[in-house]
Short mmCIF file of C-alpha atoms in Angstrom, two decimals:
data_model
loop_
_atom_site.label_atom_id
_atom_site.label_comp_id
_atom_site.label_asym_id
_atom_site.label_seq_id
_atom_site.Cartn_x
_atom_site.Cartn_y
_atom_site.Cartn_z
CA MET A 1 -0.05 0.43 0.43
CA ASN A 2 1.47 3.13 -1.26
CA MET A 3 0.98 6.66 1.03
CA ARG A 4 -1.52 7.99 -0.73
CA GLU A 5 -3.57 4.65 -0.64
CA LYS A 6 -2.36 5.13 3.40
CA ALA A 7 -3.27 9.03 3.34
CA THR A 8 -7.29 7.98 1.17
CA GLU A 9 -7.65 5.52 4.10
CA LYS A 10 -6.73 7.30 7.19
CA LEU A 11 -8.57 10.41 5.69
CA ILE A 12 -12.09 7.83 5.32
CA PHE A 13 -11.42 6.77 8.82
CA LEU A 14 -11.60 10.15 9.91
CA CYS A 15 -14.96 10.87 8.18
CA ALA A 16 -16.34 8.22 9.83
CA VAL A 17 -14.94 9.01 13.01
CA PHE A 18 -16.18 12.29 12.54
CA SER A 19 -19.34 10.88 11.46
CA VAL A 20 -20.31 9.24 14.53
CA ALA A 21 -18.64 11.34 16.94
CA ALA A 22 -21.08 14.24 15.51
CA VAL A 23 -24.50 11.79 16.28
CA ALA A 24 -23.21 10.64 19.42
CA LEU A 25 -22.98 14.63 20.40
CA ILE A 26 -26.60 15.66 18.90
CA THR A 27 -28.08 12.81 20.96
CA ILE A 28 -25.88 13.47 24.32
CA PHE A 29 -27.24 16.96 23.82
CA ILE A 30 -30.54 16.68 22.81
CA PHE A 31 -30.99 14.04 25.92
CA SER A 32 -28.97 16.05 29.00
CA SER A 33 -31.52 19.40 28.02
CA GLY A 34 -34.30 17.60 27.59
CA GLY A 35 -33.96 14.50 30.14
CA PRO A 36 -34.80 16.95 32.98
CA VAL A 37 -37.71 17.71 32.47
CA LEU A 38 -39.11 14.06 31.53
CA ALA A 39 -37.66 12.83 35.08
CA GLU A 40 -39.43 16.06 36.31
CA TYR A 41 -43.20 16.10 34.80
CA GLY A 42 -42.64 11.41 34.30
CA VAL A 43 -41.90 9.75 30.76
CA PHE A 44 -46.09 8.59 30.77
CA HIS A 45 -47.08 11.85 31.45
CA PHE A 46 -45.76 13.46 29.81
CA ILE A 47 -45.88 11.47 26.19
CA PHE A 48 -49.36 10.57 27.17
CA GLY A 49 -50.46 13.99 28.56
CA ASN A 50 -53.36 15.26 26.33
CA ASP A 51 -52.88 19.23 27.84
CA TRP A 52 -49.90 21.61 26.16
CA SER A 53 -50.02 24.02 27.37
CA PRO A 54 -46.46 25.55 28.37
CA THR A 55 -47.53 28.76 30.05
CA SER A 56 -48.89 26.99 32.70
CA GLY A 57 -46.39 24.51 33.25
CA SER A 58 -48.05 21.54 31.50
CA TYR A 59 -46.59 19.34 28.83
CA GLY A 60 -48.58 16.80 27.08
CA ILE A 61 -47.52 15.70 23.68
CA LEU A 62 -50.47 13.04 22.51
CA PRO A 63 -52.11 15.92 20.13
CA LEU A 64 -48.55 16.06 18.64
CA ILE A 65 -48.12 12.76 18.61
CA VAL A 66 -51.32 11.94 16.92
CA GLY A 67 -51.01 15.10 14.84
CA THR A 68 -47.73 13.86 13.28
CA LEU A 69 -48.20 10.53 12.80
CA GLY A 70 -51.65 11.41 11.37
CA VAL A 71 -50.26 13.70 8.95
CA THR A 72 -47.03 11.16 8.12
CA LEU A 73 -49.58 7.84 7.21
CA GLY A 74 -51.43 10.32 5.50
CA ALA A 75 -48.35 11.38 3.61
CA LEU A 76 -47.25 7.58 2.61
CA LEU A 77 -50.93 6.79 2.11
CA ILE A 78 -51.06 9.35 -0.96
CA GLY A 79 -47.66 9.20 -1.60
CA ILE A 80 -46.96 5.57 -2.32
CA PRO A 81 -49.40 4.48 -4.97
CA THR A 82 -48.34 8.36 -6.43
CA GLY A 83 -44.75 7.53 -6.77
CA LEU A 84 -44.92 3.90 -7.41
CA GLY A 85 -47.06 4.50 -10.11
CA CYS A 86 -44.60 7.34 -11.70
CA ALA A 87 -41.89 5.09 -11.35
CA VAL A 88 -43.66 1.92 -13.29
CA PHE A 89 -44.14 4.81 -15.74
CA LEU A 90 -40.94 5.94 -16.50
CA ALA A 91 -39.16 2.71 -15.92
CA GLU A 92 -42.22 0.92 -18.31
CA MET A 93 -44.54 2.48 -20.61
CA VAL A 94 -42.74 5.37 -21.70
CA LYS A 95 -39.99 6.25 -24.24
CA PRO A 96 -36.63 6.63 -22.41
CA ARG A 97 -36.50 10.07 -24.38
CA PHE A 98 -39.84 11.20 -22.48
CA ALA A 99 -38.98 9.46 -19.48
CA ARG A 100 -35.83 12.21 -19.36
CA PHE A 101 -38.19 15.04 -20.04
CA PHE A 102 -40.41 13.57 -16.53
CA ARG A 103 -37.72 12.62 -14.92
CA ALA A 104 -36.04 15.99 -14.72
CA ALA A 105 -39.41 17.31 -13.95
CA ILE A 106 -39.66 15.47 -10.72
CA GLU A 107 -36.25 15.83 -9.20
CA LEU A 108 -36.67 19.29 -9.49
CA LEU A 109 -39.63 18.71 -7.04
CA ALA A 110 -36.66 18.11 -5.08
CA GLY A 111 -35.53 21.38 -5.14
CA ILE A 112 -38.25 23.02 -3.99
CA PRO A 113 -37.49 24.75 -0.92
CA SER A 114 -40.44 23.55 1.61
CA VAL A 115 -40.97 26.83 2.91
CA VAL A 116 -42.33 27.63 -1.16
CA TYR A 117 -44.67 24.14 -0.59
CA GLY A 118 -46.06 25.64 2.57
CA PHE A 119 -46.97 28.64 0.62
CA PHE A 120 -49.03 26.49 -1.87
CA GLY A 121 -51.02 24.55 0.41
CA LEU A 122 -51.60 28.46 2.08
CA GLU A 123 -53.11 29.49 -1.32
CA ILE A 124 -54.33 26.89 -3.39
CA ILE A 125 -54.74 23.47 -0.99
CA VAL A 126 -56.44 24.90 2.41
CA PRO A 127 -59.04 27.23 0.74
CA ALA A 128 -59.85 23.99 -1.52
CA ILE A 129 -60.49 21.91 1.43
CA ARG A 130 -61.97 25.42 2.72
CA ASN A 131 -64.41 25.97 -0.01
CA TYR A 132 -64.48 22.85 -1.85
CA LEU A 133 -64.48 19.92 0.20
CA LEU A 134 -66.57 21.26 3.31
CA PRO A 135 -69.41 22.36 1.89
CA ILE A 136 -69.71 18.22 0.89
CA VAL A 137 -68.85 17.06 4.16
CA ARG A 138 -71.53 19.93 6.40
CA LYS A 139 -74.21 18.63 3.68
CA VAL A 140 -73.87 15.32 5.83
CA ASP A 141 -73.36 16.65 9.19
CA PRO A 142 -73.59 20.85 9.49
CA ASP A 143 -71.27 20.48 12.19
CA VAL A 144 -67.94 19.86 11.08
CA PRO A 145 -65.68 22.59 12.39
CA GLY A 146 -62.96 23.29 9.92
CA SER A 147 -61.31 25.76 7.99
CA GLY A 148 -58.91 24.22 5.47
CA PHE A 149 -56.10 24.41 7.78
CA SER A 150 -55.83 20.58 8.66
CA ILE A 151 -54.39 16.81 8.75
CA LEU A 152 -55.08 16.50 5.11
CA ALA A 153 -54.00 20.12 3.90
CA GLY A 154 -50.51 19.34 5.49
CA ALA A 155 -50.79 15.39 4.23
CA MET A 156 -51.54 16.71 0.56
CA VAL A 157 -48.65 18.97 0.50
CA LEU A 158 -46.17 16.20 2.25
CA ALA A 159 -47.25 13.37 -0.35
CA VAL A 160 -45.80 15.77 -3.00
CA MET A 161 -42.70 16.29 -1.26
CA ILE A 162 -41.94 12.66 -0.53
CA LEU A 163 -42.05 12.12 -4.37
CA PRO A 164 -38.97 12.03 -5.84
CA THR A 165 -37.56 9.97 -3.40
CA ILE A 166 -40.31 6.78 -3.86
CA VAL A 167 -39.86 7.68 -7.69
CA SER A 168 -35.71 7.89 -7.85
CA ILE A 169 -34.87 4.65 -6.02
CA SER A 170 -38.66 2.84 -6.91
CA GLU A 171 -37.67 3.34 -10.31
CA ASN A 172 -33.78 2.14 -10.11
CA ALA A 173 -35.34 -0.80 -8.36
CA ILE A 174 -37.58 -1.63 -11.42
CA ARG A 175 -34.98 -0.56 -13.82
CA ALA A 176 -32.48 -3.39 -12.20
CA VAL A 177 -34.82 -6.47 -12.74
CA PRO A 178 -33.65 -8.77 -15.04
CA GLY A 179 -34.43 -8.53 -18.51
CA GLU A 180 -35.42 -11.84 -18.72
CA LEU A 181 -38.05 -12.15 -16.20
CA ASP A 182 -39.86 -9.64 -18.45
CA GLU A 183 -39.20 -11.71 -21.40
CA ALA A 184 -39.99 -14.78 -19.91
CA SER A 185 -43.49 -13.67 -18.26
CA LEU A 186 -44.59 -12.08 -21.43
CA ALA A 187 -43.01 -15.34 -23.38
CA LEU A 188 -45.44 -17.14 -20.98
CA GLY A 189 -48.56 -15.59 -22.07
CA ALA A 190 -48.79 -12.88 -19.75
CA ASP A 191 -49.91 -9.22 -21.02
CA LYS A 192 -47.43 -5.53 -19.54
CA ARG A 193 -50.14 -5.33 -16.79
CA GLU A 194 -49.56 -8.67 -15.28
CA THR A 195 -46.29 -8.62 -16.33
CA ILE A 196 -46.05 -5.47 -13.89
CA THR A 197 -47.70 -6.62 -10.92
CA LYS A 198 -47.03 -10.23 -10.80
CA VAL A 199 -43.08 -10.51 -11.48
CA ILE A 200 -41.48 -6.98 -11.95
CA LEU A 201 -42.72 -5.35 -8.80
CA PRO A 202 -42.20 -8.27 -6.78
CA ALA A 203 -39.02 -8.97 -8.12
CA ALA A 204 -38.40 -5.09 -6.95
CA LYS A 205 -40.01 -4.89 -4.05
CA SER A 206 -37.00 -4.87 -1.57
CA GLY A 207 -35.82 -0.94 -2.94
CA ILE A 208 -39.37 0.20 -3.14
CA LEU A 209 -39.68 -0.66 0.27
CA SER A 210 -36.72 1.34 1.09
CA SER A 211 -37.26 4.15 -1.10
CA ILE A 212 -41.03 4.07 1.34
CA ILE A 213 -38.48 4.16 4.50
CA LEU A 214 -36.46 6.79 2.93
CA ALA A 215 -39.72 9.06 2.40
CA MET A 216 -41.01 8.58 6.15
CA GLY A 217 -38.47 9.60 7.20
CA ARG A 218 -38.02 12.92 5.41
CA ALA A 219 -42.21 13.30 5.82
CA ILE A 220 -41.82 12.80 9.57
CA GLY A 221 -38.94 15.30 9.91
CA GLU A 222 -40.83 17.74 7.32
CA THR A 223 -41.32 21.23 9.62
CA MET A 224 -42.03 24.77 7.78
CA ALA A 225 -44.29 23.32 5.06
CA VAL A 226 -46.34 21.22 7.10
CA LEU A 227 -46.19 24.43 9.80
CA MET A 228 -47.98 26.83 7.68
CA ILE A 229 -50.74 24.59 7.04
CA THR A 230 -52.04 22.28 9.66
CA GLY A 231 -52.88 24.68 11.61
CA ASN A 232 -50.58 24.38 15.27
CA MET A 233 -53.69 23.41 17.35
CA ALA A 234 -52.06 21.50 20.53
CA ARG A 235 -55.05 19.19 20.52
CA VAL A 236 -55.86 15.00 19.27
CA PRO A 237 -57.65 15.60 16.05
CA VAL A 238 -60.22 13.35 15.12
CA SER A 239 -60.39 13.23 11.40
CA PRO A 240 -58.24 14.22 8.98
CA LEU A 241 -60.40 17.90 8.66
CA ASP A 242 -58.89 18.55 11.95
CA PRO A 243 -56.73 21.16 12.81
CA ALA A 244 -52.85 20.19 14.37
CA ALA A 245 -49.53 20.37 15.59
CA THR A 246 -46.91 18.32 15.03
CA LEU A 247 -43.47 17.62 16.35
CA THR A 248 -41.29 19.63 14.67
CA GLY A 249 -43.86 22.79 13.92
CA THR A 250 -43.92 22.68 17.61
CA ILE A 251 -40.74 22.62 18.28
CA ALA A 252 -39.87 25.13 15.61
CA MET A 253 -42.45 27.62 16.81
CA GLU A 254 -42.35 28.41 19.58
CA MET A 255 -38.08 26.99 20.34
CA SER A 256 -37.75 30.88 19.43
CA TYR A 257 -39.70 33.20 22.47
CA ALA A 258 -39.56 30.10 25.47
CA GLY A 259 -37.71 30.07 28.86
CA PRO A 260 -35.80 27.27 30.22
CA GLU A 261 -38.24 25.10 31.51
CA HIS A 262 -39.89 25.48 28.54
CA GLN A 263 -36.70 25.18 26.36
CA ASN A 264 -36.27 22.38 27.91
CA ALA A 265 -39.50 20.70 27.04
CA LEU A 266 -39.08 21.57 23.55
CA PHE A 267 -35.78 19.33 23.77
CA ALA A 268 -37.41 16.46 25.83
CA ILE A 269 -40.03 16.99 22.49
CA GLY A 270 -37.11 16.55 20.30
CA ILE A 271 -36.02 12.71 21.68
CA VAL A 272 -39.16 11.67 21.77
CA LEU A 273 -38.83 12.42 17.51
CA PHE A 274 -36.25 11.22 18.44
CA LEU A 275 -37.23 7.69 19.95
CA MET A 276 -39.95 7.70 17.48
CA ILE A 277 -38.20 7.71 14.10
CA ILE A 278 -36.12 5.37 15.29
CA ALA A 279 -39.06 2.83 16.40
CA LEU A 280 -40.47 3.40 13.55
CA ASN A 281 -37.17 3.06 10.89
CA GLY A 282 -36.58 -0.14 13.11
CA ILE A 283 -40.42 -1.25 11.80
CA ALA A 284 -39.81 -0.07 8.52
CA GLN A 285 -36.88 -2.33 8.55
CA ALA A 286 -38.09 -4.94 9.76
CA VAL A 287 -40.65 -5.50 7.06
CA ALA A 288 -38.14 -4.66 4.37
CA LYS A 289 -36.55 -7.53 5.69
CA ARG A 290 -39.73 -10.45 5.67
CA PHE A 291 -41.44 -8.99 2.24
CA GLY A 292 -38.77 -8.01 0.21
CA GLY A 293 -36.35 -11.27 1.20
CA GLU A 294 -33.11 -8.34 2.18
CA GLU A 295 -32.43 -5.81 4.32
CA ALA A 296 -33.01 -2.35 3.18
#
């Protein structure tokens, strides 16, 4: 091994050490800042309490957890079939020269700042829900509240934001399927639809599940766009049309004016969010390993 290879190896090692140290320091800082509130207020009361009112010393984040999970699951319900359909279209149905155009347009979505998505939701999606969807719902139940700021609005915007992740990784996974499988299926008399649904997608499911895991992480961690259009009301929502607050949105909105105890409570929210992401990723990885045939 020459000197250049040794220097490269040491540089790569230092980069790895730096990455691990950065994660460790962030984790230590979050737990040391938020731990005292969890110890004083009680983990159970903090997580399952219904009242988030820092001015009165009440720190119950169940409404924030429900809002976060509601927006995330809603985004996945909308984004997964849309993104997967788009990936199949690009990989199997459209000509390569047209696919390049559509692919570039989809990848452009990843470069749009989240605040722009928030403005789009604020000016288009929220008024659409308020002016068109809510009147229809109120014909069935006149007492349905709502102003358009809702879990549904946040889910729709997040679904668009996670599309590049799902489409890009899923398309690559579909393109990686050996062409012999496609040809064999068609030779046995299957049509294109049957080949895609019964041969290509099952063969590419590991990569598809990986895209879903990454998209879920993006949806949980998104702040600005969700902050602008979900209503930021810290109460447990009972329907997709109800306003909600999320964990990340609450941290971003309240950190600037929080007092010492309030600030520590926000760091405690960070602890819960950190553990939630680890747990959800662990579950998703287990599902990917079980149904994908290999670890995603």
